[in-house]
C-alpha cells in the first residue's frame, strides 16, 4: 500500500490516457454546449428569469445582462474546442473552468451532479500536463513534448470518476430504494410505451431488479474497472448501464455519453498508446525526442499536500449530511454536491402568506409572478430555496411600501409516493430566519 502511494506521488507513466481524456473531455463539452444553446436554454434559464436562486456564499454571482450570457457560453464552447486541440491548453482549461462554474453558480434550480463533476474535472485539468503530446502546443513547441506524465494526474481523474460512481451507490443504500423500489416503481410504468421492454417495465419486480442492480453497479463498477482482467467486461457494463439510463430517462442529457467516454481513463497505457498511435499516424505526426521530467522536489512536495487535501475533501463532502438531523431526502441539508443522482420523486406546492405589521394588511403572494415554472417547481420542495425566496419577497414588498412584512410559508410535499405533508412550519416568520450551515429548526418532521 505504501509503495502504491509513493508511486502515485513520484512515479511516471504513459501520457497517452491523459491525452485521450483531454480530447474526449473537450469534444464532449463542445457538443454539450451546442446542444444547450440549440435547445434555447441560454435564454430560458439565464436571461428570461426575473429572479435567480444563488448558492449560499455566492450571492454576488449574477448573470450578465443583455447578450452577455451568450458571450459566456461562446467562451465555454471555444475553450472546450481548444482543450481538445491542446492549443493554449492551460489558458483554455482556466477559461473553461471559470466560465462553466460561473454559469452553474448563477441559479441552483439548474444544479445537476454531472455539472459539478465537470467543474471539478476541468479544475483538475488546469494542473495536468495533458497538452504535452498530440496537441497544437507540443507541435508548435517541441520542447514541450513528453511521452510520460506524473502518475498523480491519471490517478486523480480515476479517483474523481470513482467518487461519482461509488457515492452514487452509497446514496442508494436506503429503505426507499432497496425495500420499496422507489422511485423506480413510480417512474418505470410511465415508460411502458417503449418497444420490446415496455411491458416488462410495468412489472413491480422490474423496479426491484433495477434498484438493486443500480446500487450494486455504482458500488462495485470502479473496482472491476481497476482490475485488468475484469476491465473489458466492466466497461461493457458501463456502456449497457448508461445506454439504458439514456433510453429510460432521456432528460438526463449528455451525462451517459460523458461517463461512457471519460471512463476510458481506466484502461491501460498500452490501450491508449495504440489508440493515440493510430491518430498520430492518421495525421502524420512525428514524435520529437522526449525530454526528461523537470519537476523540482519542492513542487512535488507541494503537489502531495494539495493531492491529499483534494482527496480528503472529495471523500468527506458527500458524507456531511450525517451532521444534520432528520431524513436527508426530506430536509435536503447536505444533499447537493454528494453524487445523489435520481434518487427520489418529490413534488409539492407552497403558498406565501404576507402580514404587514405596520398597516395590519394580510394577503398571499403568487410565486409564479416572479419565478419560471421550473424554478417554482424546484423551490416548492427545497427548504433553503423557500427561505431564500421569502427574503426576496420581503425586499420586494418593502420597495412597494410595506414597512415590516412577515412572510410565512404554507407547504405540502409528497416524497416517493407518500401522502403530502407540510414541509415548513407555517407559524414561523421566515424573514426572521437566516441561511447558514446550521440545521433549520423550522423544517417539520417527515412523519
XYZ file of C-alpha atoms in Angstrom:
447
model
C 0.000 0.000 0.000
C 2.824 2.400 0.933
C 4.636 1.524 -2.298
C 1.500 2.243 -4.344
C 1.001 5.599 -2.600
C 4.639 6.506 -3.217
C 4.321 5.617 -6.920
C 1.281 7.924 -7.193
C 3.209 10.798 -5.634
C 6.504 10.430 -7.503
C 6.067 7.824 -10.284
C 5.598 8.379 -14.009
C 3.598 6.516 -16.646
C 2.399 6.832 -20.233
C 0.821 10.176 -21.003
C -1.491 8.608 -23.623
C -4.505 8.054 -21.268
C -4.304 11.685 -20.172
C -4.135 12.935 -23.766
C -7.123 10.838 -24.867
C -9.047 12.042 -21.806
C -8.252 15.673 -22.677
C -9.526 15.277 -26.225
C -12.691 13.405 -25.234
C -13.467 15.913 -22.496
C -13.070 18.867 -24.859
C -15.152 17.263 -27.621
C -17.957 16.201 -25.251
C -18.089 19.644 -23.617
C -18.218 21.368 -27.003
C -21.077 19.107 -28.136
C -22.894 19.645 -24.834
C -22.647 23.414 -25.239
C -24.023 23.250 -28.783
C -26.916 21.107 -27.534
C -27.598 23.518 -24.656
C -27.716 26.520 -26.971
C -29.788 24.723 -29.637
C -32.486 23.920 -27.098
C -32.796 27.624 -26.226
C -31.725 27.047 -22.628
C -29.308 30.014 -22.508
C -32.210 32.437 -22.782
C -34.737 30.278 -20.901
C -32.526 29.616 -17.879
C -30.179 32.604 -17.655
C -31.807 35.586 -19.390
C -35.591 35.322 -19.064
C -35.940 34.569 -15.287
C -36.634 37.571 -13.110
C -35.041 36.023 -10.040
C -32.173 33.556 -9.502
C -31.574 31.211 -6.554
C -27.895 31.752 -5.817
C -25.813 29.374 -3.712
C -25.098 30.257 -0.084
C -21.903 32.326 -0.022
C -22.125 33.083 -3.755
C -24.931 35.660 -3.668
C -22.645 38.014 -5.600
C -22.768 35.773 -8.691
C -25.244 37.301 -11.147
C -25.980 36.648 -14.842
C -24.571 39.140 -17.321
C -27.153 41.497 -18.844
C -28.250 41.578 -22.465
C -26.405 39.168 -24.709
C -23.662 38.728 -22.101
C -24.667 35.150 -21.301
C -24.358 34.216 -24.979
C -20.803 35.565 -24.802
C -20.123 33.368 -21.737
C -21.401 30.244 -23.495
C -19.300 31.144 -26.540
C -16.284 31.203 -24.205
C -17.253 27.775 -22.847
C -17.539 26.361 -26.366
C -14.302 27.883 -27.672
C -12.299 26.845 -24.615
C -13.705 23.293 -24.872
C -12.564 23.100 -28.501
C -9.095 24.468 -27.679
C -8.774 21.986 -24.808
C -9.489 19.185 -27.273
C -6.939 20.608 -29.714
C -4.394 21.262 -26.989
C -3.962 24.879 -28.110
C -3.013 27.306 -25.344
C -4.109 24.457 -23.125
C -3.553 25.923 -19.649
C -5.349 29.145 -20.531
C -8.161 27.172 -22.189
C -8.636 24.962 -19.119
C -8.710 28.014 -16.825
C -11.230 29.824 -19.046
C -13.434 26.735 -19.310
C -13.390 26.093 -15.553
C -14.160 29.710 -14.650
C -16.858 30.272 -17.282
C -18.573 26.902 -16.760
C -18.509 27.157 -12.970
C -19.745 30.759 -13.126
C -22.808 29.617 -15.107
C -23.501 26.799 -12.636
C -23.357 29.165 -9.665
C -25.985 31.547 -11.069
C -29.079 29.516 -10.203
C -29.182 26.358 -8.085
C -32.513 25.324 -9.597
C -30.329 24.215 -12.541
C -27.943 22.200 -10.339
C -27.030 18.751 -11.609
C -24.417 16.391 -10.201
C -22.687 15.976 -13.526
C -22.318 19.766 -13.871
C -20.499 19.673 -10.531
C -18.362 16.802 -11.802
C -17.473 18.764 -14.945
C -16.377 21.747 -12.851
C -14.152 19.508 -10.725
C -12.609 17.711 -13.705
C -11.923 20.970 -15.550
C -10.320 22.342 -12.388
C -8.036 19.299 -12.191
C -7.126 19.575 -15.883
C -5.682 23.046 -15.253
C -2.795 21.456 -13.364
C -2.241 18.423 -15.592
C 0.271 18.199 -18.474
C -2.352 16.848 -20.868
C -1.069 19.034 -23.732
C 2.444 17.592 -23.878
C 1.602 15.182 -26.676
C -0.732 15.224 -29.692
C -1.511 18.904 -29.233
C -1.009 22.160 -31.098
C 1.036 23.358 -28.118
C 3.537 20.474 -28.389
C 3.585 20.786 -32.187
C 4.499 24.482 -32.008
C 6.953 23.953 -29.164
C 8.628 20.509 -29.485
C 10.478 21.083 -26.174
C 7.086 20.662 -24.513
C 6.659 17.086 -25.772
C 6.657 14.265 -23.271
C 5.682 10.639 -23.522
C 5.293 10.424 -19.749
C 3.080 12.068 -17.144
C 3.360 12.137 -13.361
C 1.233 9.253 -12.040
C -0.858 11.541 -9.850
C -2.540 13.021 -12.939
C -4.353 9.902 -14.256
C -4.823 8.762 -10.638
C -6.755 11.928 -9.785
C -9.041 11.575 -12.809
C -9.747 7.922 -11.990
C -10.337 8.871 -8.374
C -12.758 11.652 -9.306
C -14.832 9.419 -11.574
C -14.653 6.670 -8.949
C -16.058 9.043 -6.338
C -19.025 9.799 -8.605
C -19.801 6.111 -9.075
C -19.141 4.910 -5.521
C -21.021 7.606 -3.629
C -23.932 7.293 -6.081
C -24.058 3.668 -4.882
C -23.774 4.599 -1.204
C -26.664 7.025 -1.684
C -28.840 4.140 -2.884
C -28.401 2.228 0.376
C -31.681 3.369 1.884
C -35.013 1.714 2.631
C -36.983 3.536 -0.061
C -34.580 2.439 -2.809
C -33.907 -1.131 -1.692
C -37.080 -2.221 0.121
C -39.749 -0.189 -1.702
C -38.025 0.152 -5.110
C -38.859 3.841 -5.017
C -38.868 5.996 -7.044
C -38.385 3.494 -9.909
C -41.736 1.890 -9.055
C -43.291 5.260 -9.949
C -41.087 6.126 -12.926
C -40.814 2.828 -14.856
C -44.524 2.199 -15.637
C -44.568 5.616 -17.314
C -42.119 4.132 -19.847
C -44.423 1.243 -20.795
C -44.729 2.668 -24.316
C -41.131 1.722 -25.101
C -40.782 -1.058 -27.698
C -39.637 -4.533 -26.560
C -39.131 -3.678 -22.863
C -42.227 -1.533 -22.256
C -44.419 -4.318 -20.874
C -41.617 -5.508 -18.585
C -41.257 -2.062 -17.034
C -44.833 -2.284 -15.749
C -43.928 -5.279 -13.570
C -43.046 -4.474 -9.913
C -40.129 -6.918 -9.998
C -38.513 -4.824 -12.744
C -38.338 -1.840 -10.374
C -36.697 -4.018 -7.693
C -34.285 -5.549 -10.218
C -33.135 -2.169 -11.498
C -32.976 -0.679 -7.982
C -30.725 -3.426 -6.636
C -28.804 -3.726 -9.892
C -28.188 0.022 -9.994
C -26.935 0.071 -6.405
C -24.555 -2.855 -6.971
C -23.338 -1.376 -10.241
C -22.495 2.002 -8.684
C -20.842 0.460 -5.617
C -18.671 -2.088 -7.446
C -18.012 -0.938 -11.004
C -14.888 1.076 -10.164
C -13.200 -1.892 -8.502
C -13.841 -4.055 -11.574
C -12.564 -1.277 -13.838
C -9.336 -1.103 -11.834
C -8.608 -4.810 -12.470
C -7.027 -5.572 -15.853
C -8.793 -8.963 -16.011
C -12.314 -7.684 -15.406
C -11.912 -4.269 -17.087
C -13.276 -5.145 -20.590
C -16.389 -6.797 -19.165
C -16.823 -3.996 -16.634
C -16.636 -1.389 -19.382
C -19.282 -3.352 -21.258
C -21.494 -2.957 -18.201
C -20.703 0.792 -18.196
C -21.919 1.077 -21.785
C -25.063 -1.004 -21.183
C -25.914 0.853 -17.967
C -25.610 4.301 -19.496
C -27.424 3.329 -22.717
C -30.272 2.025 -20.560
C -30.413 5.205 -18.438
C -30.345 7.289 -21.619
C -33.225 5.224 -23.023
C -35.342 5.338 -19.856
C -34.563 8.896 -18.821
C -33.740 10.991 -21.898
C -33.940 14.136 -19.759
C -30.619 13.170 -18.194
C -28.982 14.743 -21.237
C -25.303 14.239 -22.044
C -24.400 12.583 -18.742
C -24.403 8.967 -20.085
C -22.207 9.909 -23.042
C -19.805 11.826 -20.807
C -19.403 8.886 -18.429
C -19.006 6.319 -21.215
C -16.296 8.481 -22.824
C -14.366 9.565 -19.756
C -14.419 6.124 -18.095
C -11.908 5.019 -20.756
C -9.273 6.584 -18.468
C -9.324 3.303 -16.504
C -7.841 1.414 -19.448
C -4.091 0.759 -19.549
C -1.390 2.925 -21.044
C -0.852 0.300 -23.759
C -4.509 0.534 -24.812
C -4.288 4.313 -25.130
C -0.859 4.162 -26.796
C -2.354 2.048 -29.593
C -5.268 4.440 -29.953
C -3.062 7.519 -29.899
C -0.551 5.890 -32.265
C -3.310 5.403 -34.855
C -4.343 9.043 -34.523
C -0.739 10.213 -34.872
C -0.349 8.007 -37.934
C -3.575 9.327 -39.475
C -2.409 12.925 -39.040
C 1.240 12.050 -39.954
C 2.533 13.481 -36.683
C 6.211 12.859 -35.949
C 7.143 12.500 -32.291
C 10.062 14.719 -31.204
C 12.721 13.314 -28.904
C 11.428 13.029 -25.352
C 12.705 15.407 -22.682
C 13.181 14.452 -19.023
C 10.578 15.480 -16.464
C 11.595 18.800 -14.929
C 9.510 18.767 -11.746
C 11.502 20.019 -8.770
C 11.396 18.259 -5.381
C 9.717 21.313 -3.857
C 6.966 21.237 -6.475
C 6.367 17.537 -5.859
C 6.094 18.197 -2.127
C 3.513 20.924 -2.684
C 1.558 18.641 -5.004
C 1.487 15.938 -2.365
C -0.221 18.221 0.128
C -2.667 19.526 -2.492
C -3.494 15.988 -3.649
C -4.153 14.759 -0.105
C -6.369 17.776 0.627
C -8.364 17.314 -2.575
C -8.874 13.586 -1.997
C -9.906 14.180 1.629
C -12.380 16.860 0.592
C -13.952 14.598 -2.012
C -14.314 11.743 0.481
C -15.799 13.882 3.267
C -18.045 16.251 1.291
C -20.671 13.605 0.292
C -20.904 12.425 3.917
C -21.581 15.818 5.521
C -25.303 15.015 5.672
C -24.659 12.925 8.815
C -24.175 16.230 10.682
C -27.836 17.121 10.149
C -30.890 15.689 11.917
C -33.833 14.003 10.221
C -34.288 12.270 6.843
C -31.919 13.617 4.185
C -34.381 13.361 1.309
C -36.980 15.331 3.260
C -34.759 18.075 4.666
C -32.139 18.133 1.845
C -29.462 19.552 4.161
C -26.151 18.297 2.758
C -27.905 16.872 -0.322
C -26.158 18.759 -3.108
C -22.542 18.053 -4.109
C -22.842 14.475 -2.825
C -23.490 12.500 -6.032
C -27.130 11.670 -5.279
C -28.461 11.045 -8.767
C -32.163 10.418 -9.473
C -32.935 9.011 -6.042
C -36.355 10.403 -5.201
C -39.701 11.528 -6.540
C -40.558 14.710 -4.673
C -43.364 17.101 -5.545
C -45.137 19.852 -3.696
C -46.720 23.266 -3.508
C -46.005 26.310 -1.373
C -48.060 29.425 -0.702
C -46.535 32.544 0.834
C -48.706 34.449 3.340
C -47.786 38.090 3.988
C -48.691 40.179 7.041
C -47.633 43.797 7.273
C -47.480 44.606 10.959
C -47.473 48.362 10.405
C -50.706 48.508 8.410
C -52.270 45.232 9.503
C -52.723 44.213 5.880
C -52.675 40.494 5.052
C -52.526 38.650 1.767
C -50.894 35.981 -0.365
C -48.193 36.293 -2.967
C -48.197 34.129 -6.098
C -44.671 32.843 -6.704
C -45.339 32.435 -10.411
C -45.348 36.206 -10.772
C -41.596 36.138 -10.049
C -40.438 32.621 -10.973
C -40.417 30.423 -14.030
C -42.436 27.173 -13.803
C -39.207 25.187 -13.360
C -37.954 27.472 -10.579
C -41.319 27.339 -8.783
C -41.369 23.532 -9.041
C -37.836 23.171 -7.639
C -38.380 25.716 -4.859
C -41.579 24.080 -3.596
C -39.706 21.043 -2.227
C -36.398 22.559 -1.101
C -36.390 24.448 2.232
C -33.347 26.626 1.527
C -34.949 27.927 -1.659
C -38.226 28.640 0.141
C -36.296 30.680 2.729
C -34.338 32.453 0.005
C -37.492 33.391 -1.885
C -39.184 34.623 1.311
C -36.318 37.075 1.838
C -36.550 38.201 -1.766
C -40.296 38.753 -1.373
C -39.739 40.812 1.779
C -37.413 43.158 -0.087
C -39.834 43.387 -2.998
C -42.721 44.250 -0.675
C -40.656 46.870 1.158
C -39.982 48.534 -2.173
C -43.755 48.600 -2.708
C -44.361 50.397 0.607
C -44.713 47.693 3.257
C -42.659 48.602 6.333
C -42.115 45.322 8.164
C -43.648 42.393 6.252
C -43.863 38.988 7.894
C -43.801 36.031 5.493
C -44.933 32.521 6.353
C -44.960 29.515 4.047
C -47.810 27.014 3.787
C -46.354 23.971 2.064
C -47.382 20.419 1.157
C -44.805 17.941 -0.132
C -45.016 14.311 -1.238
C -41.896 12.114 -1.139
C -41.630 8.846 -3.082
C -45.377 8.339 -3.377
C -46.264 9.067 0.263
C -49.177 11.290 1.209
C -48.399 15.016 1.170
C -47.274 16.600 4.433
C -46.339 20.145 5.482
C -42.633 20.775 4.933
C -42.267 24.203 6.559
C -43.591 25.313 9.957
C -46.403 27.694 8.926
C -46.144 29.670 12.202
C -42.562 30.791 11.574
C -41.846 34.213 10.081
C -39.214 33.263 7.505
C -37.993 36.838 7.230
C -36.515 36.443 10.732
C -34.671 33.241 9.753
C -31.208 33.441 8.241
C -29.490 30.994 5.892
C -26.497 29.191 7.392
C -24.899 25.764 7.567
C -26.753 25.085 10.853
C -29.774 22.733 10.896
C -33.017 24.505 10.017
C -35.335 24.294 13.044
C -38.400 25.391 11.037
C -38.471 22.260 8.824
C -41.255 19.955 10.039
C -40.730 16.183 10.569
C -41.288 13.877 7.608
C -43.560 11.513 9.555
